[in-house]
Short mmCIF file of C-alpha atoms in Angstrom, two decimals:
data_model
loop_
_atom_site.label_atom_id
_atom_site.label_comp_id
_atom_site.label_asym_id
_atom_site.label_seq_id
_atom_site.Cartn_x
_atom_site.Cartn_y
_atom_site.Cartn_z
CA MET A 147 -31.59 23.26 -51.00
CA ASP A 148 -35.35 23.43 -50.54
CA TYR A 149 -35.13 27.19 -50.69
CA PHE A 150 -33.22 27.00 -53.96
CA LEU A 151 -35.64 24.48 -55.50
CA GLY A 152 -38.56 26.57 -54.35
CA LEU A 153 -37.14 29.62 -56.09
CA ILE A 154 -36.57 27.65 -59.27
CA ILE A 155 -40.10 26.30 -59.29
CA ASN A 156 -41.55 29.70 -58.55
CA GLY A 157 -39.47 31.03 -61.39
CA ILE A 158 -40.69 28.39 -63.80
CA VAL A 159 -44.31 29.08 -62.94
CA VAL A 160 -44.04 32.85 -63.23
CA GLY A 161 -41.84 32.35 -66.27
CA SER A 162 -44.45 30.23 -68.03
CA ILE A 163 -46.88 33.12 -67.64
CA TYR A 164 -44.25 35.49 -69.03
CA SER A 165 -43.82 33.11 -71.94
CA MET A 166 -47.50 33.19 -72.71
CA VAL A 167 -47.72 36.96 -72.65
CA ALA A 168 -44.49 37.18 -74.64
CA LEU A 169 -46.13 34.96 -77.24
CA GLY A 170 -48.80 37.60 -77.67
CA LEU A 171 -46.22 40.32 -78.09
CA VAL A 172 -44.23 38.34 -80.64
CA LEU A 173 -47.35 37.41 -82.55
CA ILE A 174 -48.42 41.01 -83.08
CA TYR A 175 -44.88 42.00 -83.92
CA LYS A 176 -44.47 39.24 -86.49
CA ALA A 177 -47.78 39.86 -88.19
CA THR A 178 -47.86 43.65 -88.14
CA GLU A 179 -44.31 44.81 -87.32
CA VAL A 180 -45.74 46.73 -84.39
CA VAL A 181 -44.48 46.32 -80.83
CA ASN A 182 -47.56 46.45 -78.66
CA PHE A 183 -46.78 48.57 -75.64
CA ALA A 184 -50.27 48.00 -74.23
CA GLN A 185 -49.60 44.30 -73.67
CA GLY A 186 -49.17 44.71 -69.90
CA GLU A 187 -52.33 46.80 -69.69
CA LEU A 188 -54.27 44.11 -71.56
CA LEU A 189 -53.05 41.64 -68.96
CA MET A 190 -54.10 43.97 -66.15
CA ILE A 191 -57.56 44.63 -67.55
CA GLY A 192 -58.09 40.89 -68.04
CA ALA A 193 -57.42 40.25 -64.36
CA TYR A 194 -59.77 43.02 -63.20
CA ILE A 195 -62.56 41.99 -65.54
CA CYS A 196 -62.38 38.38 -64.32
CA LEU A 197 -62.54 39.54 -60.70
CA GLU A 198 -65.46 41.82 -61.46
CA ILE A 199 -67.40 39.03 -63.18
CA ILE A 200 -66.83 36.71 -60.21
CA GLN A 201 -67.89 39.34 -57.68
CA VAL A 202 -70.88 40.76 -59.53
CA THR A 203 -72.40 37.61 -60.99
CA GLY A 204 -71.09 35.12 -58.44
CA MET A 205 -70.49 32.63 -61.21
CA PRO A 206 -67.95 29.87 -60.80
CA PHE A 207 -64.38 30.66 -61.74
CA LEU A 208 -64.32 28.63 -64.94
CA VAL A 209 -67.36 30.42 -66.37
CA SER A 210 -65.98 33.81 -65.35
CA PHE A 211 -62.66 32.87 -66.89
CA LEU A 212 -64.30 32.01 -70.22
CA MET A 213 -66.35 35.20 -70.11
CA THR A 214 -63.16 37.14 -69.53
CA MET A 215 -61.70 35.55 -72.65
CA GLY A 216 -64.81 36.65 -74.52
CA PHE A 217 -64.32 40.17 -73.22
CA MET A 218 -60.70 40.16 -74.36
CA VAL A 219 -61.78 39.14 -77.87
CA ILE A 220 -64.26 42.01 -77.99
CA LEU A 221 -61.71 44.45 -76.60
CA ALA A 222 -59.13 43.39 -79.20
CA LEU A 223 -61.68 43.71 -81.99
CA ALA A 224 -62.67 47.16 -80.75
CA ILE A 225 -59.07 48.32 -80.61
CA GLU A 226 -58.39 46.90 -84.05
CA ARG A 227 -61.54 48.30 -85.68
CA LEU A 228 -61.70 51.69 -84.04
CA VAL A 229 -58.04 52.58 -83.82
CA LEU A 230 -55.58 50.37 -85.67
CA ARG A 231 -57.48 49.85 -88.91
CA ARG A 232 -57.49 53.59 -89.39
CA MET A 233 -53.73 53.51 -89.02
CA MET A 234 -53.24 51.08 -91.94
CA GLY A 235 -50.34 52.28 -94.02
CA ALA A 236 -49.07 54.59 -91.28
CA PRO A 237 -45.43 54.11 -90.23
CA ALA A 238 -44.91 51.37 -87.63
CA LEU A 239 -43.58 53.94 -85.18
CA ALA A 240 -46.84 55.89 -85.26
CA VAL A 241 -48.81 52.73 -84.50
CA ILE A 242 -46.44 51.91 -81.63
CA MET A 243 -47.14 55.35 -80.17
CA VAL A 244 -50.84 54.63 -80.43
CA THR A 245 -50.41 51.38 -78.48
CA ILE A 246 -48.74 53.38 -75.70
CA GLY A 247 -51.80 55.63 -75.71
CA ILE A 248 -54.13 52.63 -75.52
CA GLY A 249 -52.12 51.40 -72.54
CA ILE A 250 -52.49 54.72 -70.75
CA ILE A 251 -56.24 54.75 -71.35
CA LEU A 252 -56.65 51.20 -70.02
CA ARG A 253 -54.65 52.06 -66.91
CA ALA A 254 -56.78 55.16 -66.36
CA VAL A 255 -59.93 53.04 -66.62
CA VAL A 256 -58.62 50.62 -63.98
CA LEU A 257 -57.58 53.44 -61.67
CA GLY A 258 -60.94 55.14 -62.12
CA VAL A 259 -63.10 52.08 -61.58
CA TRP A 260 -61.16 49.97 -59.10
CA GLY A 261 -58.72 52.45 -57.56
CA ALA A 262 -55.02 52.12 -56.97
CA THR A 263 -55.07 49.85 -53.95
CA SER A 264 -54.24 46.19 -54.21
CA ILE A 265 -57.21 43.80 -54.20
CA PRO A 266 -56.81 40.12 -53.33
CA PHE A 267 -58.24 37.62 -55.79
CA PRO A 268 -60.80 35.19 -54.33
CA GLU A 269 -59.14 31.84 -53.76
CA VAL A 270 -59.77 29.66 -56.78
CA PHE A 271 -56.99 27.14 -56.54
CA PRO A 272 -55.92 26.18 -53.03
CA ARG A 273 -52.51 27.42 -52.04
CA GLN A 274 -51.98 24.21 -50.13
CA GLY A 275 -48.91 22.36 -51.33
CA ILE A 276 -48.73 19.08 -53.13
CA ASP A 277 -45.79 16.82 -52.40
CA LEU A 278 -44.02 16.07 -55.65
CA GLY A 279 -41.39 13.94 -53.98
CA VAL A 280 -38.45 16.29 -54.27
CA VAL A 281 -40.31 19.41 -53.31
CA THR A 282 -43.79 20.57 -52.32
CA VAL A 283 -45.50 22.92 -54.73
CA SER A 284 -48.57 25.02 -54.11
CA GLN A 285 -51.57 23.77 -56.09
CA LEU A 286 -52.15 27.31 -57.28
CA TYR A 287 -48.73 27.35 -58.87
CA LEU A 288 -49.18 23.94 -60.40
CA TRP A 289 -52.49 24.92 -61.95
CA SER A 290 -51.13 28.20 -63.27
CA PHE A 291 -48.21 26.40 -64.83
CA MET A 292 -50.37 23.76 -66.47
CA LEU A 293 -52.89 26.29 -67.73
CA SER A 294 -50.27 28.46 -69.39
CA LEU A 295 -48.63 25.39 -70.89
CA ALA A 296 -51.98 24.22 -72.21
CA PHE A 297 -52.67 27.59 -73.81
CA MET A 298 -49.28 27.70 -75.45
CA ALA A 299 -49.62 24.16 -76.75
CA MET A 300 -53.03 25.07 -78.13
CA PHE A 301 -51.72 28.07 -80.02
CA GLY A 302 -48.69 26.11 -81.16
CA ALA A 303 -51.00 23.52 -82.69
CA PHE A 304 -53.15 26.26 -84.16
CA PHE A 305 -50.18 27.78 -86.00
CA LYS A 306 -48.80 24.46 -87.12
CA PHE A 307 -51.88 22.57 -88.21
CA THR A 308 -54.70 24.92 -89.17
CA ARG A 309 -55.17 26.83 -92.37
CA VAL A 310 -55.61 30.16 -90.58
CA GLY A 311 -52.43 29.38 -88.65
CA LEU A 312 -50.57 28.82 -91.92
CA VAL A 313 -51.88 32.09 -93.32
CA MET A 314 -50.71 33.89 -90.17
CA ARG A 315 -47.24 32.39 -90.39
CA ALA A 316 -47.14 33.31 -94.06
CA THR A 317 -48.15 36.90 -93.32
CA ALA A 318 -45.47 37.07 -90.65
CA SER A 319 -42.93 35.72 -93.13
CA SER A 320 -43.76 38.23 -95.88
CA ARG A 321 -46.68 40.62 -95.71
CA LYS A 322 -46.34 41.66 -99.31
CA ALA A 323 -46.29 38.09 -100.57
CA ALA A 324 -49.38 37.34 -98.50
CA GLU A 325 -51.16 40.34 -99.97
CA SER A 326 -50.33 39.19 -103.49
CA MET A 327 -51.88 35.79 -102.72
CA GLY A 328 -55.13 37.58 -101.97
CA VAL A 329 -54.88 37.48 -98.16
CA PRO A 330 -56.93 40.29 -96.60
CA LEU A 331 -54.28 41.69 -94.27
CA THR A 332 -56.69 43.57 -91.99
CA LYS A 333 -58.37 40.29 -91.10
CA ILE A 334 -55.04 38.67 -90.20
CA PHE A 335 -54.02 41.70 -88.11
CA ALA A 336 -57.32 41.45 -86.24
CA ILE A 337 -56.74 37.76 -85.48
CA ALA A 338 -53.22 38.53 -84.23
CA TRP A 339 -54.62 41.15 -81.86
CA ILE A 340 -57.36 38.82 -80.65
CA ILE A 341 -54.96 35.98 -79.84
CA SER A 342 -52.57 38.39 -78.22
CA ALA A 343 -55.28 39.93 -76.05
CA VAL A 344 -56.58 36.50 -75.03
CA VAL A 345 -53.17 35.20 -73.92
CA SER A 346 -52.61 38.44 -72.03
CA GLY A 347 -55.98 38.01 -70.36
CA VAL A 348 -55.13 34.47 -69.31
CA GLY A 349 -51.79 35.73 -68.03
CA GLY A 350 -53.58 38.44 -66.10
CA VAL A 351 -56.02 36.08 -64.42
CA LEU A 352 -53.24 33.67 -63.43
CA THR A 353 -50.97 36.44 -62.15
CA GLY A 354 -53.91 37.98 -60.31
CA ASN A 355 -54.52 34.64 -58.63
CA ILE A 356 -50.93 34.44 -57.50
CA ALA A 357 -50.14 38.03 -56.60
CA GLY A 358 -53.46 39.85 -56.25
CA LEU A 359 -54.72 42.74 -58.37
CA SER A 360 -53.28 46.19 -58.65
CA PRO A 361 -52.59 48.61 -61.50
CA GLU A 362 -48.99 47.48 -61.04
CA LEU A 363 -49.93 44.42 -63.06
CA SER A 364 -49.46 46.55 -66.17
CA PHE A 365 -45.75 46.44 -65.33
CA TYR A 366 -45.82 42.88 -66.68
CA GLY A 367 -45.74 44.34 -70.16
CA VAL A 368 -42.29 45.72 -69.39
CA LYS A 369 -41.24 42.55 -67.59
CA VAL A 370 -42.10 40.47 -70.61
CA PHE A 371 -39.77 42.49 -72.80
CA PRO A 372 -36.57 40.83 -71.57
CA ALA A 373 -38.16 37.50 -72.46
CA VAL A 374 -39.06 38.71 -75.91
CA ILE A 375 -35.72 40.36 -76.58
CA LEU A 376 -33.85 37.40 -75.17
CA GLY A 377 -35.76 35.02 -77.41
CA GLY A 378 -35.52 37.32 -80.40
CA LEU A 379 -38.46 39.49 -81.38
CA ASP A 380 -39.40 37.18 -84.21
CA SER A 381 -39.23 33.77 -82.56
CA ILE A 382 -42.24 32.24 -80.85
CA VAL A 383 -40.30 29.23 -79.55
CA GLY A 384 -37.57 31.58 -78.37
CA ALA A 385 -40.01 33.74 -76.46
CA THR A 386 -41.45 30.68 -74.75
CA ILE A 387 -38.13 29.34 -73.52
CA SER A 388 -36.84 32.79 -72.62
CA GLY A 389 -39.94 33.53 -70.56
CA VAL A 390 -39.07 30.66 -68.27
CA ILE A 391 -35.41 31.68 -68.13
CA ILE A 392 -36.37 35.22 -67.15
CA GLY A 393 -38.82 33.97 -64.52
CA VAL A 394 -36.18 31.76 -62.92
CA LEU A 395 -33.53 34.48 -63.01
CA GLU A 396 -35.90 36.96 -61.46
CA ASN A 397 -36.71 34.61 -58.60
CA LEU A 398 -33.13 33.59 -57.99
CA GLY A 399 -32.15 37.25 -58.08
CA GLY A 400 -34.90 38.12 -55.63
CA GLY A 401 -33.94 35.25 -53.37
CA TYR A 402 -30.21 35.67 -53.17
CA LEU A 403 -29.18 39.14 -54.28
CA LYS A 404 -30.67 40.79 -51.23
CA ASP A 405 -28.50 38.79 -48.86
CA LEU A 406 -25.49 39.13 -51.08
CA THR A 407 -25.67 42.85 -51.60
CA GLY A 408 -27.87 44.13 -48.82
CA LEU A 409 -30.02 45.93 -51.38
CA HIS A 410 -33.78 45.45 -51.71
CA GLY A 411 -35.76 44.90 -54.88
CA LEU A 412 -32.98 43.54 -57.06
CA GLY A 413 -35.07 40.57 -58.17
CA PRO A 414 -37.04 42.21 -60.98
CA VAL A 415 -33.89 44.01 -62.13
CA ALA A 416 -31.78 40.88 -62.51
CA PRO A 417 -33.34 39.83 -65.85
CA PHE A 418 -32.51 43.21 -67.32
CA PHE A 419 -28.83 42.79 -66.47
CA ILE A 420 -28.88 39.44 -68.22
CA LEU A 421 -30.75 41.02 -71.11
CA VAL A 422 -28.08 43.65 -71.65
CA ALA A 423 -25.32 41.06 -71.39
CA ILE A 424 -27.00 38.83 -73.98
CA LEU A 425 -27.60 41.66 -76.38
CA TRP A 426 -23.90 42.47 -76.26
CA VAL A 427 -23.06 39.02 -77.46
CA ARG A 428 -26.05 38.25 -79.66
CA PRO A 429 -27.90 41.35 -80.88
CA THR A 430 -30.67 39.26 -82.43
CA GLY A 431 -31.41 37.42 -79.17
CA LEU A 432 -30.80 33.78 -78.38
CA PHE A 433 -33.24 32.42 -80.94
CA GLY A 434 -33.92 35.35 -83.24
CA ARG A 435 -32.32 35.06 -86.59
CA LYS A 436 -31.19 37.38 -89.26
CA ASP A 437 -33.25 37.23 -92.40
CA ILE A 438 -32.55 34.26 -94.58
CA GLU A 439 -30.29 35.62 -97.26
CA LYS A 440 -32.37 36.02 -100.40
CA LEU A 441 -30.74 35.19 -103.68
CA MET B 110 -59.28 39.38 -121.80
CA LEU B 111 -57.44 42.29 -120.19
CA GLN B 112 -57.68 45.80 -121.53
CA VAL B 113 -55.85 48.75 -120.10
CA GLN B 114 -56.97 52.13 -121.37
CA ASP B 115 -55.06 55.37 -121.01
CA LEU B 116 -53.74 54.44 -117.57
CA ARG B 117 -51.98 57.07 -115.49
CA VAL B 118 -50.31 56.13 -112.24
CA ILE B 119 -48.97 58.51 -109.63
CA TYR B 120 -46.75 57.63 -106.66
CA ASN B 121 -47.02 59.49 -103.37
CA ARG B 122 -49.42 61.94 -105.02
CA VAL B 123 -46.67 63.63 -107.04
CA VAL B 124 -44.45 61.32 -109.05
CA ARG B 125 -46.04 60.37 -112.33
CA VAL B 126 -44.80 56.95 -113.42
CA LEU B 127 -47.26 55.97 -116.12
CA ASP B 128 -48.49 58.67 -118.42
CA GLY B 129 -51.47 57.26 -120.21
CA ILE B 130 -50.66 53.80 -121.48
CA SER B 131 -53.01 51.41 -123.25
CA PHE B 132 -52.46 47.76 -123.96
CA GLU B 133 -54.36 44.56 -124.33
CA VAL B 134 -53.87 40.89 -123.48
CA PRO B 135 -56.15 38.50 -125.41
CA ALA B 136 -57.31 35.33 -123.64
CA GLY B 137 -54.80 32.50 -123.74
CA ARG B 138 -52.03 34.63 -125.24
CA MET B 139 -48.70 35.84 -123.98
CA VAL B 140 -48.03 39.54 -124.28
CA ALA B 141 -44.73 41.15 -123.34
CA LEU B 142 -44.21 44.54 -121.78
CA LEU B 143 -40.67 45.58 -122.61
CA GLY B 144 -38.44 48.44 -121.73
CA ALA B 145 -35.49 49.63 -119.71
CA ASN B 146 -35.18 49.99 -115.96
CA GLY B 147 -37.60 52.53 -114.55
CA ALA B 148 -39.76 52.68 -117.66
CA GLY B 149 -42.83 51.80 -115.58
CA LYS B 150 -43.29 48.15 -116.50
CA SER B 151 -43.60 46.84 -112.95
CA THR B 152 -45.89 49.72 -112.08
CA ALA B 153 -48.20 48.74 -114.92
CA LEU B 154 -48.45 45.21 -113.51
CA LYS B 155 -49.09 46.46 -109.99
CA ALA B 156 -51.79 48.81 -111.26
CA VAL B 157 -53.57 45.82 -112.75
CA SER B 158 -53.08 43.42 -109.81
CA GLY B 159 -53.97 45.84 -107.02
CA MET B 160 -50.51 45.76 -105.48
CA LEU B 161 -49.99 49.47 -106.09
CA ARG B 162 -51.51 50.71 -102.87
CA SER B 163 -48.99 49.19 -100.47
CA ASP B 164 -46.26 50.91 -102.49
CA GLY B 165 -47.91 54.30 -102.13
CA GLY B 166 -49.11 54.42 -105.71
CA ALA B 167 -52.55 55.11 -107.11
CA VAL B 168 -54.33 55.04 -110.45
CA ALA B 169 -54.88 58.70 -111.31
CA SER B 170 -56.97 58.10 -114.40
CA GLY B 171 -57.71 55.54 -117.06
CA ARG B 172 -59.42 52.18 -116.92
CA VAL B 173 -58.57 48.53 -116.42
CA LEU B 174 -61.06 46.09 -117.89
CA LEU B 175 -61.12 42.37 -117.21
CA GLU B 176 -63.37 40.59 -119.68
CA GLY B 177 -65.25 43.80 -120.19
CA ARG B 178 -65.75 44.44 -116.49
CA THR B 179 -64.22 47.55 -114.98
CA VAL B 180 -61.74 46.56 -112.29
CA THR B 181 -59.77 49.80 -112.01
CA GLY B 182 -58.22 50.22 -108.56
CA TYR B 183 -59.44 46.83 -107.29
CA SER B 184 -57.51 45.43 -104.32
CA ALA B 185 -55.27 42.37 -104.69
CA VAL B 186 -57.82 40.38 -102.68
CA ARG B 187 -60.48 41.00 -105.34
CA MET B 188 -58.16 40.57 -108.31
CA VAL B 189 -56.94 37.19 -107.07
CA ARG B 190 -60.55 36.10 -106.67
CA LEU B 191 -61.18 37.17 -110.26
CA GLY B 192 -58.32 34.92 -111.34
CA VAL B 193 -55.50 37.42 -111.86
CA MET B 194 -52.28 36.37 -110.16
CA HIS B 195 -49.20 38.56 -109.91
CA VAL B 196 -45.74 37.02 -109.63
CA MET B 197 -43.79 40.03 -108.44
CA GLU B 198 -40.26 41.03 -109.29
CA GLY B 199 -37.96 39.41 -106.74
CA ARG B 200 -40.43 36.51 -106.40
CA PHE B 201 -41.69 37.41 -102.93
CA LEU B 202 -41.86 33.92 -101.54
CA PHE B 203 -42.53 33.16 -97.89
CA PRO B 204 -38.91 32.53 -96.90
CA ASP B 205 -39.74 30.90 -93.53
CA LEU B 206 -42.37 28.58 -94.96
CA THR B 207 -41.55 25.28 -96.63
CA VAL B 208 -41.97 24.77 -100.35
CA LYS B 209 -45.16 22.83 -99.73
CA GLU B 210 -46.57 25.52 -97.44
CA ASN B 211 -45.72 28.17 -100.01
CA LEU B 212 -47.70 26.24 -102.60
CA GLU B 213 -50.62 25.86 -100.21
CA MET B 214 -50.60 29.60 -99.68
CA GLY B 215 -50.87 30.00 -103.43
CA ALA B 216 -54.23 28.28 -103.16
CA TYR B 217 -55.44 30.79 -100.56
CA SER B 218 -58.33 31.88 -102.76
CA GLN B 219 -59.35 28.25 -103.35
CA LYS B 220 -61.75 26.60 -100.95
CA ASP B 221 -62.06 23.03 -102.24
CA ARG B 222 -59.46 21.11 -100.22
CA ARG B 223 -59.53 18.03 -102.42
CA ARG B 224 -58.87 20.08 -105.49
CA ILE B 225 -56.04 21.92 -103.73
CA ALA B 226 -54.41 18.61 -102.83
CA LYS B 227 -54.78 17.45 -106.42
CA ASP B 228 -53.26 20.66 -107.80
CA LEU B 229 -50.41 20.38 -105.33
CA ALA B 230 -49.62 16.86 -106.46
CA GLN B 231 -49.86 17.91 -110.08
CA TRP B 232 -47.44 20.84 -109.80
CA LEU B 233 -45.00 18.91 -107.66
CA GLU B 234 -44.94 16.33 -110.41
CA PHE B 235 -44.41 19.03 -113.01
CA PHE B 236 -41.55 20.58 -110.98
CA PRO B 237 -39.63 17.51 -109.69
CA ARG B 238 -36.97 19.78 -108.19
CA LEU B 239 -39.60 21.37 -105.95
CA ALA B 240 -40.96 17.97 -105.00
CA GLU B 241 -37.51 16.97 -103.79
CA ARG B 242 -37.29 20.07 -101.64
CA ARG B 243 -40.91 20.21 -100.50
CA SER B 244 -39.97 20.35 -96.80
CA THR B 245 -37.20 22.95 -97.22
CA PRO B 246 -37.89 26.57 -96.23
CA ALA B 247 -38.22 28.58 -99.42
CA GLY B 248 -35.50 30.97 -98.25
CA TYR B 249 -32.93 28.23 -98.68
CA LEU B 250 -33.75 27.47 -102.32
CA SER B 251 -31.47 28.49 -105.16
CA GLY B 252 -32.50 31.37 -107.41
CA GLY B 253 -33.80 29.06 -110.13
CA GLU B 254 -35.77 26.96 -107.68
CA GLN B 255 -37.24 30.11 -106.14
CA GLN B 256 -38.45 31.31 -109.53
CA MET B 257 -40.03 27.90 -110.24
CA LEU B 258 -41.70 28.01 -106.84
CA ALA B 259 -43.02 31.52 -107.44
CA ILE B 260 -44.56 30.38 -110.72
CA ALA B 261 -45.92 27.12 -109.28
CA ARG B 262 -47.39 29.00 -106.32
CA ALA B 263 -49.21 31.37 -108.66
CA LEU B 264 -50.61 28.41 -110.60
CA MET B 265 -51.98 26.92 -107.37
CA SER B 266 -54.60 29.67 -107.39
CA ARG B 267 -55.96 28.31 -110.70
CA PRO B 268 -55.53 31.70 -112.34
CA ARG B 269 -56.95 32.73 -115.68
CA MET B 270 -54.23 35.28 -116.10
CA VAL B 271 -50.71 35.55 -114.74
CA LEU B 272 -48.74 38.78 -114.48
CA LEU B 273 -45.11 37.73 -114.52
CA ASP B 274 -42.51 40.30 -113.56
CA GLU B 275 -38.89 39.80 -114.57
CA PRO B 276 -38.63 36.01 -114.27
CA SER B 277 -35.02 36.13 -115.50
CA MET B 278 -33.83 38.33 -112.64
CA GLY B 279 -30.65 37.08 -110.99
CA LEU B 280 -30.53 33.82 -112.92
CA SER B 281 -27.70 32.42 -115.01
CA PRO B 282 -28.29 32.45 -118.79
CA LEU B 283 -28.74 28.69 -118.81
CA LEU B 284 -31.37 28.85 -116.06
CA VAL B 285 -33.13 31.73 -117.77
CA ARG B 286 -33.56 29.56 -120.88
CA GLU B 287 -34.93 26.76 -118.71
CA VAL B 288 -37.39 29.05 -116.92
CA PHE B 289 -38.63 30.51 -120.20
CA ARG B 290 -39.07 27.06 -121.68
CA ILE B 291 -41.22 26.09 -118.70
CA ILE B 292 -43.24 29.29 -118.87
CA ARG B 293 -44.02 28.66 -122.52
CA GLN B 294 -44.93 25.06 -121.82
CA ILE B 295 -47.33 26.05 -119.01
CA GLN B 296 -48.86 28.85 -121.02
CA GLN B 297 -49.58 26.57 -123.94
CA SER B 298 -50.80 23.55 -121.97
CA GLN B 299 -53.01 25.57 -119.61
CA GLY B 300 -54.23 28.09 -122.16
CA LEU B 301 -53.41 30.86 -119.71
CA ALA B 302 -53.14 34.53 -120.53
CA PHE B 303 -49.73 35.90 -119.59
CA LEU B 304 -48.57 39.46 -119.25
CA LEU B 305 -44.80 39.24 -119.16
CA VAL B 306 -42.51 42.03 -118.05
CA GLU B 307 -38.94 41.43 -119.07
CA GLN B 308 -35.70 43.27 -119.67
CA ASN B 309 -34.33 40.44 -121.74
CA VAL B 310 -36.11 41.57 -124.90
CA LYS B 311 -34.73 38.85 -127.14
CA LEU B 312 -35.97 36.02 -124.95
CA ALA B 313 -39.29 37.69 -124.25
CA LEU B 314 -40.01 38.07 -127.96
CA GLU B 315 -39.30 34.39 -128.48
CA ILE B 316 -42.15 33.29 -126.25
CA ALA B 317 -44.60 36.22 -126.48
CA SER B 318 -46.83 36.70 -129.47
CA TYR B 319 -47.21 40.45 -129.09
CA GLY B 320 -45.20 43.15 -127.38
CA TYR B 321 -45.30 46.73 -126.17
CA VAL B 322 -42.21 48.83 -125.56
CA LEU B 323 -42.50 51.20 -122.66
CA GLU B 324 -40.26 54.27 -122.42
CA GLN B 325 -40.56 56.85 -119.68
CA GLY B 326 -44.11 55.98 -118.83
CA CYS B 327 -45.43 55.93 -122.40
CA ILE B 328 -45.83 53.17 -124.95
CA ARG B 329 -43.34 53.91 -127.67
CA ILE B 330 -43.74 50.93 -130.01
CA GLU B 331 -46.07 47.97 -130.26
CA GLY B 332 -46.43 45.07 -132.59
CA THR B 333 -46.26 41.32 -133.06
CA SER B 334 -43.06 39.67 -131.95
CA ASP B 335 -41.87 39.31 -135.52
CA GLU B 336 -42.51 42.96 -136.26
CA LEU B 337 -40.70 44.01 -133.11
CA LYS B 338 -37.70 41.82 -133.90
CA GLN B 339 -37.35 43.72 -137.19
CA ASN B 340 -37.89 47.14 -135.62
CA LYS B 341 -34.88 49.41 -136.06
CA HIS B 342 -35.33 51.27 -132.75
CA LEU B 343 -35.64 48.01 -130.83
CA GLN B 344 -32.63 46.53 -132.55
CA ASP B 345 -30.55 49.59 -131.75
CA PHE B 346 -31.49 50.07 -128.15
CA TYR B 347 -32.66 46.72 -126.78
CA LEU B 348 -31.39 43.91 -128.94
CA GLY B 349 -27.88 45.28 -129.28
CA ILE B 350 -27.68 44.82 -133.04
CA ASN B 351 -27.97 47.28 -135.88
CA GLY B 352 -29.27 46.66 -139.38
CA ASN B 353 -26.03 45.02 -140.47
CA GLY B 354 -26.17 42.53 -137.69
CA THR B 355 -22.98 43.79 -136.01
CA ASP B 356 -22.62 44.81 -132.43
CA ARG B 357 -22.96 48.50 -131.69
CA CYS B 358 -19.89 48.44 -129.52
CA GLN B 359 -17.84 46.79 -132.24
CA GLN B 360 -18.95 49.38 -134.73
CA ALA B 361 -17.97 52.22 -132.42
CA ALA B 362 -14.53 50.78 -131.83
CA PRO B 363 -11.77 52.17 -134.07
CA GLN B 364 -10.87 49.87 -136.91
#
């Protein structure tokens, strides 16, 4: 029973990070109709930058964390200005190809600077468990969970209550209508990329804390896809809930499938099985919806 | 207020849609741009409002003047700031946003929050149907309500000129009358300049003071509404009546 609960809690924690990164993916997709295939690489670079800042400057984690966020903003702006703005008006598919290219470049940078070997992250949150009554949870996991929840709540509030948030939702709802209201679309695209890069960076730092750093972190971009597809590419709430579902499934799969089947490494695959099954039944995902029928 | 001079518009660098048209909208007046499907009416509006670019179109030559200032090829962002609002064909609401949020988006170019709130209250009072449905996503509104919302949203930007494309589209005849009544009322009470594109020539000429008839990218006829109502060509091809006042179809039928 403890084993089972442990897997569930692990799953929820990892899943909440998936949710956050998925939010970034959905955000860019909704605003610009582009699927960002460099999302995992953004996560990876965020983790490495944070580690580098801690090691080189010796600053406390919180400061390094904030500086990493600053770096992610600059990186997103650079990508948007130098690459994507020049692609305005190009077919979405061409821009998607470009994001794959950006991903490859980022991975090459990480391999070149830090190498391919796994690096442990300095201990920031103690791994020591806290007794929650039913089950003991590592403080690291608890902190990661709460931080990703806090970030998602923050962005949720941003979209719901601020004027810029409204403009972003409007642009996601109809780009052409937004343009006709005088909304400068390039500015909105830039903000979408910034938020997306920041949540990826946070995800990277948290994942790095839990699992250590390696270029493999970029694989998170692929792992987040089941969450996004499950939730429906256009639903932020859906992506959030699905992230947790995927995280739990992955952990349960990893925990039990090996004993059941005698095969290794089935954990990360389990969500994809579920993904395929769900797409059979509901092609728009669990929460995605078809366009509201226009009269 | 608005002058368009010898405007040529080309789509995708090859397809010529407008072949040198000129027209004028005086301040505070309603001018109609009439013509059949594909005559280039919507293109003319987009060329003025800056919405041409996202459709792959471009102004090849000619000039657009707003109060004497050259604004040819200006982006929608700049045109909205100059007070020109385009209500596009098909309304282009934000289907996922509520009625209230749609209206707030209309005021995107406005910065004074108190004034925005005041305008919002004013237009919700003017359109009681929208007030009732203020928390409903715009995608769930009926066709008539959507058209009202599109117009109200444009007014939220405090425009000096509204480009209104095909407000009758997809509406029942009764609703079309209602929408046109409201448009006239707003135009007169606000002293706004309107450039109206409409296939329903009869209705358009009832509320516009001047009209241009566009055929295949050129202006074929122009005149005051009364002149146009008497025009033989217009009667034959757009109003469905000939000089004797009988229906063309009736006349063609064997006696």
